[in-house]
Short mmCIF file of C-alpha atoms in Angstrom, two decimals:
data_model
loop_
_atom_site.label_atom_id
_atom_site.label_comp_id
_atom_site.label_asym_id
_atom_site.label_seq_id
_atom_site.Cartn_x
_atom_site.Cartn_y
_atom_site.Cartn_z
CA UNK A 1 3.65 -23.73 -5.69
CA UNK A 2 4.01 -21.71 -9.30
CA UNK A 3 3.47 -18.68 -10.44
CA UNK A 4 0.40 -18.11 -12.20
CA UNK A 5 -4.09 -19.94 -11.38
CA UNK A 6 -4.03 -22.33 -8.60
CA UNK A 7 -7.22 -23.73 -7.78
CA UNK A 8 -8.27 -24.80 -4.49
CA UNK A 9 -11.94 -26.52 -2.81
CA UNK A 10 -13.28 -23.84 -0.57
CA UNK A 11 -16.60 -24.18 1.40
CA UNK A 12 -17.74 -27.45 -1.26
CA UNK A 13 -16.78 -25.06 -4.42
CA UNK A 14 -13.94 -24.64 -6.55
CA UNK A 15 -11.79 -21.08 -6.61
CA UNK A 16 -9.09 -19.92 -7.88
CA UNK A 17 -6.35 -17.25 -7.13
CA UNK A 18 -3.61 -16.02 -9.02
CA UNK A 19 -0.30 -16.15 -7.49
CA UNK A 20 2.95 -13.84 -7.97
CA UNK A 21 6.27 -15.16 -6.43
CA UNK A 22 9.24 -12.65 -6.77
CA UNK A 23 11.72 -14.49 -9.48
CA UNK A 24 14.80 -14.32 -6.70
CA UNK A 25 12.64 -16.19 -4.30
CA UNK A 26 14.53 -17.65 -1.29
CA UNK A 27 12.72 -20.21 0.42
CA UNK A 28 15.04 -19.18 3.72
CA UNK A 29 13.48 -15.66 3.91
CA UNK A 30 9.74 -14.85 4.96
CA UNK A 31 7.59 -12.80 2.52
CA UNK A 32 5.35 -10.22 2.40
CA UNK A 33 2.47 -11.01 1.80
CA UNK A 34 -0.42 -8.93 0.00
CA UNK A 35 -3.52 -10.12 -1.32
CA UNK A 36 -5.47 -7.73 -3.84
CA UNK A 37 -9.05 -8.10 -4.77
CA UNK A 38 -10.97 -7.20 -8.26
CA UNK A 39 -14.09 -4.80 -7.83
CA UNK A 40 -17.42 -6.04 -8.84
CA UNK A 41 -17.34 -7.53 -12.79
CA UNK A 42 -13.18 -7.67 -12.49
CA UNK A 43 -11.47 -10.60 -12.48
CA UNK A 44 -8.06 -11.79 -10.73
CA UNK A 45 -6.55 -11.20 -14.24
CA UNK A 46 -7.39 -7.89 -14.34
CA UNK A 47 -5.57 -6.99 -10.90
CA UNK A 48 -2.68 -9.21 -11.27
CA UNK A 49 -1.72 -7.52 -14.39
CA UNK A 50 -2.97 -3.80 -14.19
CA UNK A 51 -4.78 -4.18 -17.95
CA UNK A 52 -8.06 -2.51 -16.96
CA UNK A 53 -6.13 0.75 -15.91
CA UNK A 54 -2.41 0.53 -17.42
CA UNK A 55 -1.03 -2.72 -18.10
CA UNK A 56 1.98 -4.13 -15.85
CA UNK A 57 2.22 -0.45 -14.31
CA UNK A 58 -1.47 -1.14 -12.34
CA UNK A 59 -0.76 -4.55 -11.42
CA UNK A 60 -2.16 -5.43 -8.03
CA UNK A 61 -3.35 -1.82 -7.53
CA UNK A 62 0.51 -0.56 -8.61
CA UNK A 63 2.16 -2.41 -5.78
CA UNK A 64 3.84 -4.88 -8.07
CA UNK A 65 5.71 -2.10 -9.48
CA UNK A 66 6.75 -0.65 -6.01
CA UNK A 67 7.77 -4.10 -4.46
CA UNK A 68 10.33 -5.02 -6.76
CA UNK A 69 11.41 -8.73 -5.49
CA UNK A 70 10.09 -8.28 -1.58
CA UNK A 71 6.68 -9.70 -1.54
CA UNK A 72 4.62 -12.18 -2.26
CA UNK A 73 1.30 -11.41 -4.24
CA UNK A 74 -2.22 -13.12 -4.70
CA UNK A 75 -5.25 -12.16 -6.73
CA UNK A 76 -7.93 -14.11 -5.70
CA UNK A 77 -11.16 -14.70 -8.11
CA UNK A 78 -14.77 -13.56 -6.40
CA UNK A 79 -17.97 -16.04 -7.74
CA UNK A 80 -19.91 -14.16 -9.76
CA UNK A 81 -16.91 -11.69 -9.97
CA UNK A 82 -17.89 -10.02 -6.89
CA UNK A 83 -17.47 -10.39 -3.01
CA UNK A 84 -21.01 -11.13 -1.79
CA UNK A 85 -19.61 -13.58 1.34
CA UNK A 86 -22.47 -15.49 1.83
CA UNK A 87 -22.71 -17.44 5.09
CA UNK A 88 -18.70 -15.75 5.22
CA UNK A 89 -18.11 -18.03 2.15
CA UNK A 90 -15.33 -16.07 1.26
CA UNK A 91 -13.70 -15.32 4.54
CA UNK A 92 -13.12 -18.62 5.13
CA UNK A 93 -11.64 -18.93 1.07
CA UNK A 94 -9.14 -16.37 2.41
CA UNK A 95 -8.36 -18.59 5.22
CA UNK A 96 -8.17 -22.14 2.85
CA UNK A 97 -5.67 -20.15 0.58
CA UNK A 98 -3.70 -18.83 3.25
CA UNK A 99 -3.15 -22.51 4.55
CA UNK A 100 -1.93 -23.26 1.21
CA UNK A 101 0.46 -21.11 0.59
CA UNK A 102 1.77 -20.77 3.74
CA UNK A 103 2.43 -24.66 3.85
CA UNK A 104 4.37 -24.27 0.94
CA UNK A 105 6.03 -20.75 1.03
CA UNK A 106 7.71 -19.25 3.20
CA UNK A 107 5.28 -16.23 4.32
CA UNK A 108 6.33 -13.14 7.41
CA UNK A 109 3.19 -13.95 8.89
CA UNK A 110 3.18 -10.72 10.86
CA UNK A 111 3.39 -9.31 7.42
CA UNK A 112 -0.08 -9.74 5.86
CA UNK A 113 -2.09 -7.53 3.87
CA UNK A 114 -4.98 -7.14 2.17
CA UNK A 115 -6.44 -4.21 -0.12
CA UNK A 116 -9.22 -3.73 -2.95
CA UNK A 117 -11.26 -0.94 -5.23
CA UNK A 118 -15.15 -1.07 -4.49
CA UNK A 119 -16.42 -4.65 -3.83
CA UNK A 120 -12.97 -5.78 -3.43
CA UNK A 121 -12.69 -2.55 -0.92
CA UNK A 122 -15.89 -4.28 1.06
CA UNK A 123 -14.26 -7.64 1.53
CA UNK A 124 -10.77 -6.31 2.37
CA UNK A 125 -12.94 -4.05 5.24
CA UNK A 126 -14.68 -7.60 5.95
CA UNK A 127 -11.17 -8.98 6.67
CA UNK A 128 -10.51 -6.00 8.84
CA UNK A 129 -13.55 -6.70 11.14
CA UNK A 130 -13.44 -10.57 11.11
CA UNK A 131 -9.65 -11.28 10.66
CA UNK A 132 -7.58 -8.23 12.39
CA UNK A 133 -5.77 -10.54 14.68
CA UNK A 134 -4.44 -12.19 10.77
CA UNK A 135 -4.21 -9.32 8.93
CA UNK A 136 -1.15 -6.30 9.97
CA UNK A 137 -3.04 -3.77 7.88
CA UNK A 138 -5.78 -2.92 5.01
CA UNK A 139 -6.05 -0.67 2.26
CA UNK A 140 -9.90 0.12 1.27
CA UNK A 141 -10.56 2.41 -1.70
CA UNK A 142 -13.82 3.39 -2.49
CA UNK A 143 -15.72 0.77 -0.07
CA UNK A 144 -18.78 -0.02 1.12
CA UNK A 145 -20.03 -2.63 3.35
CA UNK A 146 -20.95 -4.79 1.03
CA UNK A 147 -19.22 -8.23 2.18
CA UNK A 148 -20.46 -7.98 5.62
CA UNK A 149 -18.44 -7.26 8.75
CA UNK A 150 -18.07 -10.29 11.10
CA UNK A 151 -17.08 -9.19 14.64
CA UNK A 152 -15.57 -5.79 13.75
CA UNK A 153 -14.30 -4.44 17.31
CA UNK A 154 -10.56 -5.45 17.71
CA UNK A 155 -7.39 -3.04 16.10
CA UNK A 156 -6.20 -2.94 12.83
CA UNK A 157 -4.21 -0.25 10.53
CA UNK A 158 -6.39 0.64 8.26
CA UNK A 159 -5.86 2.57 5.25
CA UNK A 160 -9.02 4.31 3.27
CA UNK A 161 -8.85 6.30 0.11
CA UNK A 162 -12.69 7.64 -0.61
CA UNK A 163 -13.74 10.41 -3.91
CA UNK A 164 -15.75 12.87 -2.92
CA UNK A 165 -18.15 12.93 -5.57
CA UNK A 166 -18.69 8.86 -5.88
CA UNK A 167 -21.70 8.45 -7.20
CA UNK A 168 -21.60 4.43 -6.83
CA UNK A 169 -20.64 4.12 -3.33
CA UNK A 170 -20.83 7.23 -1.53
CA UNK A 171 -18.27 9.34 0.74
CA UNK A 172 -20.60 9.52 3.21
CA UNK A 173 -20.14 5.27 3.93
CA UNK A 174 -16.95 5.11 3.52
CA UNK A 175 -16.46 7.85 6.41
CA UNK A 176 -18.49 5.32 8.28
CA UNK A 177 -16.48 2.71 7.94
CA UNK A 178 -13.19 4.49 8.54
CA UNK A 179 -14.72 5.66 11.76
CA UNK A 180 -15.19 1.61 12.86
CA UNK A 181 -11.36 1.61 12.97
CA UNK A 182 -10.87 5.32 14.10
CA UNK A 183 -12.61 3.64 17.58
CA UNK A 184 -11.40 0.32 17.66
CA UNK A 185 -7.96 1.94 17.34
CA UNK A 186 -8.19 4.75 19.85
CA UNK A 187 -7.45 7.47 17.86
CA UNK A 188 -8.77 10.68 18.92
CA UNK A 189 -12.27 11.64 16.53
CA UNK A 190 -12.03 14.18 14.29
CA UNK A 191 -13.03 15.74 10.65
CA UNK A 192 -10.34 15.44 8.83
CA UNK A 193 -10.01 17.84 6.30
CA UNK A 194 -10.35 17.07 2.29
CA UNK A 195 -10.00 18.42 -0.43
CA UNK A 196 -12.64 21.49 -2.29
CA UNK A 197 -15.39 20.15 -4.93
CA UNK A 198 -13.02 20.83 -8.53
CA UNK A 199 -9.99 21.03 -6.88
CA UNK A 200 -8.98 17.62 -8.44
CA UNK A 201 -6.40 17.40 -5.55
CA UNK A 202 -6.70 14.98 -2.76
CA UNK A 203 -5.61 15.24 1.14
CA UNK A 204 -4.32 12.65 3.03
CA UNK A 205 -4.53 12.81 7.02
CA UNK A 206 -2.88 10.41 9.59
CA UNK A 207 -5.23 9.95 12.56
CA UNK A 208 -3.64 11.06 16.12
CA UNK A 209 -3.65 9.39 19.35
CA UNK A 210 -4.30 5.42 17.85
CA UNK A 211 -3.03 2.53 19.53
CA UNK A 212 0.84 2.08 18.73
CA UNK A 213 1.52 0.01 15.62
CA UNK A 214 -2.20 0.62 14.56
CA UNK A 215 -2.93 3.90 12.60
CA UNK A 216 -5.83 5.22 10.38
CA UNK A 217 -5.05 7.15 7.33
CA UNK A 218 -7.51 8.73 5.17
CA UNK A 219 -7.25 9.95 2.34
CA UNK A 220 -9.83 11.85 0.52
CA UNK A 221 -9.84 13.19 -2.98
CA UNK A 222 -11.88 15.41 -5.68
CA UNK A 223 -13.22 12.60 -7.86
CA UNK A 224 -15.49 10.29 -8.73
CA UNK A 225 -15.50 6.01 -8.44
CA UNK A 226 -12.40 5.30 -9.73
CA UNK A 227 -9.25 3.37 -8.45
CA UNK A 228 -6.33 4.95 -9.71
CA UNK A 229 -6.77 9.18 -9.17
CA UNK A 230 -4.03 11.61 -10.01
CA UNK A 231 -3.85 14.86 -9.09
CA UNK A 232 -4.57 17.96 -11.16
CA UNK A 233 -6.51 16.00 -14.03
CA UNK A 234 -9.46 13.90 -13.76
CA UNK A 235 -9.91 10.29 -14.67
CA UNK A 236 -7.95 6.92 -13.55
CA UNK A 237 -4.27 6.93 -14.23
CA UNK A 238 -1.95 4.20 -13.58
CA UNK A 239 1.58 5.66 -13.84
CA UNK A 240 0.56 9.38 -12.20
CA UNK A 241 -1.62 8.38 -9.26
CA UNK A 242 -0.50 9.08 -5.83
CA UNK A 243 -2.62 6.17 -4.42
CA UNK A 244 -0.09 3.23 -4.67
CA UNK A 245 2.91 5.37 -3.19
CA UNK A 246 0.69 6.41 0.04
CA UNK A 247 -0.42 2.89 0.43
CA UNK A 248 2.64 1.11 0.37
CA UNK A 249 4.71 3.36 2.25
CA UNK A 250 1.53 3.25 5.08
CA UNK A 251 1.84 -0.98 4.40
CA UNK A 252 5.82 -0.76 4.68
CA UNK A 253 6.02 1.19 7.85
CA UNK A 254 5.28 -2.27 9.53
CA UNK A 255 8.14 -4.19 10.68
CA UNK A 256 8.44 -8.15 11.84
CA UNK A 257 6.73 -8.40 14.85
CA UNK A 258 9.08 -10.62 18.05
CA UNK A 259 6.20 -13.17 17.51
CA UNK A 260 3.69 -13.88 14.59
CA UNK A 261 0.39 -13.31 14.41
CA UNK A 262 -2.13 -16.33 14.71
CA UNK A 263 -2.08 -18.30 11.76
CA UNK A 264 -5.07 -20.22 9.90
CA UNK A 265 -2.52 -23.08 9.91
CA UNK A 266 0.93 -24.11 10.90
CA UNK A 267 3.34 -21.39 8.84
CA UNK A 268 7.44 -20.86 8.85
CA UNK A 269 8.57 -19.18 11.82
CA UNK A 270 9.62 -15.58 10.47
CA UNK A 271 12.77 -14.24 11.04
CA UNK A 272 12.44 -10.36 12.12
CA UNK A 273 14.11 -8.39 9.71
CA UNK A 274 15.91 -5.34 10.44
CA UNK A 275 14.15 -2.00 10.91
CA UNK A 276 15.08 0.71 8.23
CA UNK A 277 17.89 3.19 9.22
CA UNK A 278 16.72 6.74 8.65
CA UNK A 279 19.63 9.23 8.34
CA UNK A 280 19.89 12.32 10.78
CA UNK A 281 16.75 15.10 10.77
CA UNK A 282 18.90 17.75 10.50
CA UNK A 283 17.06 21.48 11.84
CA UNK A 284 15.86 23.21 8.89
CA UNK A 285 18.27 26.12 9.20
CA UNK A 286 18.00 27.27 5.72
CA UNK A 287 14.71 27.54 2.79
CA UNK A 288 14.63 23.12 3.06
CA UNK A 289 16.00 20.38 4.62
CA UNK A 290 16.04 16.77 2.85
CA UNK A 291 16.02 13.60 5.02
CA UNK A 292 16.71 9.40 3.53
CA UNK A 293 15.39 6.60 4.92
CA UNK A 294 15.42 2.99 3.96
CA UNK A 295 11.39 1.84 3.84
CA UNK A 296 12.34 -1.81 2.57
CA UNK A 297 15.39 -3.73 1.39
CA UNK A 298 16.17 -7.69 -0.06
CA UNK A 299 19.21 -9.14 -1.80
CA UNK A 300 20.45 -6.57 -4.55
CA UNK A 301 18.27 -3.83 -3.89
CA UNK A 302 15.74 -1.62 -1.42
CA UNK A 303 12.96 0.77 -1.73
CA UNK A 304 14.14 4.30 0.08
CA UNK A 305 12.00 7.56 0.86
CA UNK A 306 13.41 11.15 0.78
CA UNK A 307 11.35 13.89 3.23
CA UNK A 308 11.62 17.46 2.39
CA UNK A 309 10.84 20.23 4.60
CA UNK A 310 10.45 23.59 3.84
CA UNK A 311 11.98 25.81 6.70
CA UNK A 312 10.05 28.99 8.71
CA UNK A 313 9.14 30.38 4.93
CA UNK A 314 7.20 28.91 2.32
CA UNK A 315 8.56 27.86 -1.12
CA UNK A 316 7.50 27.21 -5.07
CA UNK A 317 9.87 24.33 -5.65
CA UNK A 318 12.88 22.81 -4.59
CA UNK A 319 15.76 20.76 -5.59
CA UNK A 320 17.37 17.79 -3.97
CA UNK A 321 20.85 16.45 -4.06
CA UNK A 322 22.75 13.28 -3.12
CA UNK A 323 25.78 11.01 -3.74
CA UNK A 324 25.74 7.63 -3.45
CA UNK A 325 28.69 6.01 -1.51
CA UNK A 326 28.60 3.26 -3.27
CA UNK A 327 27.11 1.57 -7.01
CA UNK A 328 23.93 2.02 -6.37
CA UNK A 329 21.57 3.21 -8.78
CA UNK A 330 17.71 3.85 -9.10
CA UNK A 331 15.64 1.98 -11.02
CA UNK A 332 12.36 3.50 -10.64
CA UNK A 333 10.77 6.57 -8.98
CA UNK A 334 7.82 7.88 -7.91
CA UNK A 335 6.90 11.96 -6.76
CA UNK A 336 9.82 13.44 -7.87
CA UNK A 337 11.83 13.70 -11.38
CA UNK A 338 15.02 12.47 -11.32
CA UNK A 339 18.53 13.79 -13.59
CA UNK A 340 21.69 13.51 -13.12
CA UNK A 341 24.58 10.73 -13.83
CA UNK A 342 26.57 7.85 -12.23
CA UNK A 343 26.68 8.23 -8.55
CA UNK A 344 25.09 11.99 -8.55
CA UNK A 345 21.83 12.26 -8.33
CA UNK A 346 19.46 15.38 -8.58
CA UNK A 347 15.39 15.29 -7.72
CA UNK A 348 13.11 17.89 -8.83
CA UNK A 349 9.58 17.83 -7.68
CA UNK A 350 6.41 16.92 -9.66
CA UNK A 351 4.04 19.80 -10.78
CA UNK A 352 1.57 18.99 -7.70
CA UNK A 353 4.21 18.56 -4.57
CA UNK A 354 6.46 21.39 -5.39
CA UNK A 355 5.32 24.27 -3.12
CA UNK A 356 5.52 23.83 0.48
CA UNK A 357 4.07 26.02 3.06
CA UNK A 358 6.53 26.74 6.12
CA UNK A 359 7.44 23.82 8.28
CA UNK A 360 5.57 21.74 6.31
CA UNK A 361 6.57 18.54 3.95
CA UNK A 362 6.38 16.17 1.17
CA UNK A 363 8.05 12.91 0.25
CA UNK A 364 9.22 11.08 -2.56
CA UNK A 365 9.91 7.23 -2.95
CA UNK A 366 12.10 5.00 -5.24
CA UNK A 367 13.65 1.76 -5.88
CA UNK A 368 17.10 0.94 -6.32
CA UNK A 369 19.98 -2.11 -6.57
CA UNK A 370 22.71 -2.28 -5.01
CA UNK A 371 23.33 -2.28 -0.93
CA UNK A 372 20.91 -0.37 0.81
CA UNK A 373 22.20 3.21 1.74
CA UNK A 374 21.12 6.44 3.36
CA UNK A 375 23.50 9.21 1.59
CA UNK A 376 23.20 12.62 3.28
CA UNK A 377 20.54 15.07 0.62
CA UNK A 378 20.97 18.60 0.43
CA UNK A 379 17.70 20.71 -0.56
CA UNK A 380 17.77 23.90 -2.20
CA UNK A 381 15.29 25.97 -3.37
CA UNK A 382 14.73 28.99 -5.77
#
């Protein structure tokens, strides 16, 4: 298989998918895989390269970006440019193309994923109720049940991101269908608290007490129908929301499972990778402390994540420091601002994640080559 529109008979039709393999692609290694689906009048184009929001920087909802060369990606193309699932029509498309490209790439099928903006929100919560025992994990922004929900009682993480004033497809469902997975998944009920009507701010909570390996985030925030939100300004943005950070760092949490999940067909055994290697939580003895972890790493490079915790006071702002042991160097980052040269490196935070009430945190991600490292941060603040 190539890069680029495959075609494929599904259900007596013809359909089509886009398909993104990483350019280092090593047919020994198992993939990642994510599948990202266009909202009602998009097109695979439009999520496989990001032009309806910010070109290249939006593509598949911003993951692209954030994956670098670690996973496989597939836009698939709705009839009628929507998700309607008739007679599960497009269930079973999911299943025809995951045959495919699992017979011909090599796919960690413990690590598959599916997420989508409106309608393709409703079919990627359609896969969560009738293919949880396929799927590790969804992502569902701004759904509805619109694709239908087939079965709908066994486990899955789930992932929603909901605006509070959407006038298309209201808060009110998409609490409803969070709270599906909130019960399949054990996790104790509650209200989880968002964000105040022209705040333009957004809070994300991590449901307690789920079943292990299956937790429900939500994440609610002061806007309207839109895919891409950014705190402290309205409207979509692709290069300053916070949505594609959260939602890969909830879909890269997941490691290879000792066994892979049941498979629509015959797929490469995966090899379980190695779990990331956080450095030391050190006690926050001073204002903040600053903790690395590895989230995700392939040949030449990784994805790492920096916590910072403010101490027993509060603070305005704080600054991180590290030094890399060896040539490493970031390529890209995301909820912090970066200076510094060579091998020292100095993280400031954004305007929005800068004050920290005591004993509380915030993170920031980024990509970089070299051999993956955890480098002992320092955290000051003013």
């Amino acid at each position: 298989m190539t890069n680029g529109t495959n075609t494929i008979q599904s259900s007596g039709k013809n359909r089509s998918y886009i398909l993104r393999i990483p350019n280092s692609y090593d047919r020994n290694r198992p993939y990642r895989l994510i599948f990202g689906f266009h909202w009602l009048g998009g097109t695979a184009t439009d999520v496989a390269t990001g032009q309806t929001v910010q070109r290249d920087v939006w593509a598949y909802y911003g993951l692209l970006r954030l994956a670098a060369e670690s996973t496989i990606f597939v836009a698939p193309q709705g009839l009628n440019n929507g998700w309607a699932n008739s007679g599960g029509e497009d269930v079973t498309f999911v299943d025809d193309m995951l045959r495919r490209i699992e017979a011909d790439l090599c796919v960690e099928t413990t690590q598959r994923f599916a997420l989508g903006f409106s309608y393709g929100a409703a079919m990627s919560y359609s896969l969560a109720c009738s293919r949880a025992n396929v799927f590790r994990a969804v992502a569902v922004y701004a759904g509805g049940q619109l694709s239908g929900c087939s079965g709908g009682t066994q486990p899955i993480a789930y992932f929603a991101a909901h605006g509070l004033r959407d006038s298309v497809l209201s808060i009110s469902g998409g609490r409803s269908l969070r709270d599906r997975f909130v019960r399949n998944n054990g996790c104790t009920a509650q209200n989880p608290p968002e964000p105040s009507q022209g705040s333009l701010t957004h809070r994300s909570t991590s449901y307690s007490g789920c079943a292990a390996g299956r937790p429900v985030v939500w994440a609610a925030f002061d806007e309207g129908h839109i895919a891409a939100p950014q705190d402290g300004a309205p409207g979509d943005s692709g290069s300053r929301t916070w949505l594609p950070a959260e939602t890969w760092q909830f879909f890269t949490q997941f490691q290879a499972d000792p066994s892979p999940s049941p498979s629509p067909s015959p797929s490469v055994t995966p090899s379980p990778s190695a779990s990331p290697s956080p450095s030391p939580s050190p006690p926050v003895t001073g204002a903040c402390t600053a903790t690395t972890r590895v989230v995700s790493f392939w040949s030449g490079g990784f994805q790492g994540e920096v916590t910072v915790r403010a101490g027993n006071s509060a603070i305005t702002g704080w600054t991180v420091n590290w030094t890399w042991p060896g040539s490493q160097n970031i390529t890209q980052m995301w909820g912090g601002i970066r200076s510094g040269s060579g091998a020292n490196v100095t993280v400031r935070p954004e305007s929005w994640n800068g004050s920290l009430a005591a004993n509380t945190s915030t993170t920031f991600g980024f990509l970089a080559s070299g051999t993956s490292a955890t480098p002992a941060a320092g955290c000051t603040s003013p």
